Amino acid sequence: MHFAAFIEVGESVIEPLKFYENNVANSVRLLNTLKQNNIRKFVFSSTCAIFGTPEKMPLTEKTPMSPASPYAKNKLVVEWALADSATAWGLGFVALRYFNAAGAAADGTIGEDHDPETHLIPNVLKVALGQREAIKVFGTDYPTPDGTCVRDYVHVEDLAVAHVRALEVLRPGEQRFYNTGTGQGASVREVVEVSRKVTGHPIPLIEEGRRAGDVPTLYADNALIRKELGWAPKYNDLESVVASAWNWHSNHPRGFDDRS
Ligand code: UDP
């Protein structure tokens, strides 16, 4: 299972070669190692960003691909390298196209801790912890019901289960691609509202301009992964996703530095 990558879309625009080196070249090196060692099963962390700004929602596996950033292109190039490897030397792989990975381990041991933190849910919870004054909302004039961007927040434990299921069904030479999301979209304002409820904190927000590269709406059609892997997200509502994240952040206000 290959998870490692640089993930910040904005940084990928500024430093594309750094991203191609780590995300593409290093993945190719890894594939060479698999080939040399006769390993024929592989699960790859891909992304719904490969679809770019789609015309129709929800996103199915047949939605045309149009990656907008170097990061998204990196992931798509690796999908192509995997497909060609399946044909040429019998690699079996599953590419799981993550939507917005969110939440924390139910047992409270693992959570989200990036530096700098750019993701919405941890940033909202930092306001509830008193570490930030307010959450900046990037864009309130999108063509969405409340004007803010809509995303599909899929819980990390559900994503983890998808990987296990993928490995169980995978056969050498087989190629599979799955859009891995809950199938439900939530707006930035909805995330803030649910976080107020979960934390009991007023979480003030500041309306800012749009962030470069954001698309209005992304959510998955997860029918294929449900059917073929028997996968179904256990965390079906935003509140349970945010509550699990809050459990971790409130017990680890300094992230993994608070690990004892
Ligand atoms: N967002 C926001 N304020 C923040 C961080 C994110 O308004 O401090 C918005 C962002 O513009 C996007 C959504 O929240 O519309 C989800 O962003 P995130 O970075 O979590 O994930 P992405 O969808 O970019 O992978």
Coordinates of C-alpha atoms in Angstrom, one line a residue, residues 40-154:
R40 CA 1.9 -8.3 -7.9
K41 CA -0.6 -6.6 -5.5
F42 CA -0.6 -2.9 -4.9
V43 CA -3.0 -0.4 -3.4
F44 CA -2.4 3.2 -4.4
S45 CA -3.7 6.4 -2.7
S46 CA -5.1 8.5 -5.6
T47 CA -7.3 11.5 -5.5
C48 CA -10.6 12.9 -6.8
A49 CA -8.5 15.9 -7.9
I50 CA -7.7 14.0 -11.1
F51 CA -11.2 15.0 -12.3
G52 CA -10.5 18.7 -12.2
T53 CA -13.6 20.9 -12.4
P54 CA -16.2 18.3 -13.5
E55 CA -19.4 19.3 -15.3
K56 CA -21.6 16.8 -13.6
M57 CA -22.0 15.5 -10.0
P58 CA -21.6 13.1 -8.4
L59 CA -18.3 11.9 -9.8
T60 CA -18.3 8.4 -11.2
E61 CA -15.4 6.4 -12.4
K62 CA -16.5 7.3 -15.9
T63 CA -16.3 11.1 -15.3
P64 CA -13.7 12.6 -17.7
M65 CA -10.4 13.3 -16.1
S66 CA -8.9 16.8 -16.2
P67 CA -6.3 17.3 -13.5
A68 CA -5.8 21.0 -12.8
S69 CA -2.7 21.0 -10.6
P70 CA 0.8 19.4 -10.7
Y71 CA -0.3 17.4 -7.6
A72 CA -3.4 16.0 -9.4
K73 CA -1.3 15.3 -12.6
N74 CA 1.2 13.4 -10.5
K75 CA -1.5 11.1 -9.2
L76 CA -2.9 10.5 -12.6
V77 CA 0.5 9.8 -14.1
V78 CA 1.0 7.1 -11.4
E79 CA -2.4 5.6 -12.2
W80 CA -1.2 5.4 -15.9
A81 CA 2.1 3.8 -14.8
L82 CA 0.1 1.3 -12.8
A83 CA -2.2 0.5 -15.7
D84 CA 0.7 0.0 -18.1
S85 CA 2.4 -2.2 -15.4
A86 CA -0.7 -4.3 -15.2
T87 CA -0.7 -4.9 -18.9
A88 CA 3.1 -5.4 -19.3
W89 CA 4.1 -7.4 -16.2
G90 CA 0.9 -8.6 -14.5
L91 CA 0.8 -6.1 -11.6
G92 CA -2.6 -6.1 -9.9
F93 CA -3.6 -2.8 -8.4
V94 CA -6.4 -0.8 -6.9
A95 CA -6.3 3.0 -7.2
L96 CA -8.5 4.5 -4.4
R97 CA -9.4 8.0 -5.3
Y98 CA -9.8 9.6 -2.0
F99 CA -12.3 12.5 -1.5
N100 CA -11.6 14.6 1.6
A101 CA -10.0 12.4 4.1
A102 CA -11.1 13.5 7.6
G103 CA -11.7 12.5 11.2
A104 CA -9.5 10.6 13.6
A105 CA -9.0 7.1 15.0
A106 CA -12.0 6.1 17.2
D107 CA -9.6 4.9 19.9
G108 CA -8.1 8.5 20.1
T109 CA -4.6 7.5 19.2
I110 CA -4.2 8.9 15.7
G111 CA -5.3 12.2 14.3
E112 CA -4.5 14.9 11.7
D113 CA -1.5 17.0 12.3
H114 CA 0.1 18.9 9.4
D115 CA 2.5 21.8 9.6
P116 CA 1.3 24.1 8.2
E117 CA -2.3 23.0 8.5
T118 CA -4.3 23.9 5.5
H119 CA -7.3 21.5 5.8
L120 CA -10.7 22.8 6.8
I121 CA -11.8 20.6 9.7
P122 CA -8.5 20.8 11.7
N123 CA -8.4 24.5 11.2
V124 CA -12.0 24.9 12.4
L125 CA -11.2 22.9 15.5
K126 CA -8.1 25.0 16.2
V127 CA -10.5 27.9 16.6
A128 CA -12.5 25.9 19.1
L129 CA -9.3 25.2 20.9
G130 CA -8.6 28.9 21.1
Q131 CA -5.5 28.7 18.9
R132 CA -7.0 30.8 16.2
E133 CA -9.4 33.7 16.4
A134 CA -11.7 32.7 13.6
I135 CA -11.9 30.4 10.6
K136 CA -11.3 32.0 7.2
V137 CA -13.9 30.9 4.7
F138 CA -12.4 30.9 1.2
G139 CA -15.1 32.1 -1.1
T140 CA -18.8 32.7 -0.4
D141 CA -19.9 33.3 -4.0
Y142 CA -19.7 29.8 -5.4
P143 CA -22.6 28.4 -7.3
T144 CA -23.6 26.2 -4.4
P145 CA -26.7 26.4 -2.0
D146 CA -24.9 28.6 0.5
G147 CA -22.1 30.0 -1.7
T148 CA -19.3 28.0 -0.1
C149 CA -17.5 25.0 -1.5
V150 CA -19.0 21.6 -1.1
R151 CA -16.8 18.6 -0.4
D152 CA -17.2 14.9 0.5
Y153 CA -15.6 14.3 3.9
V154 CA -14.8 10.6 4.2

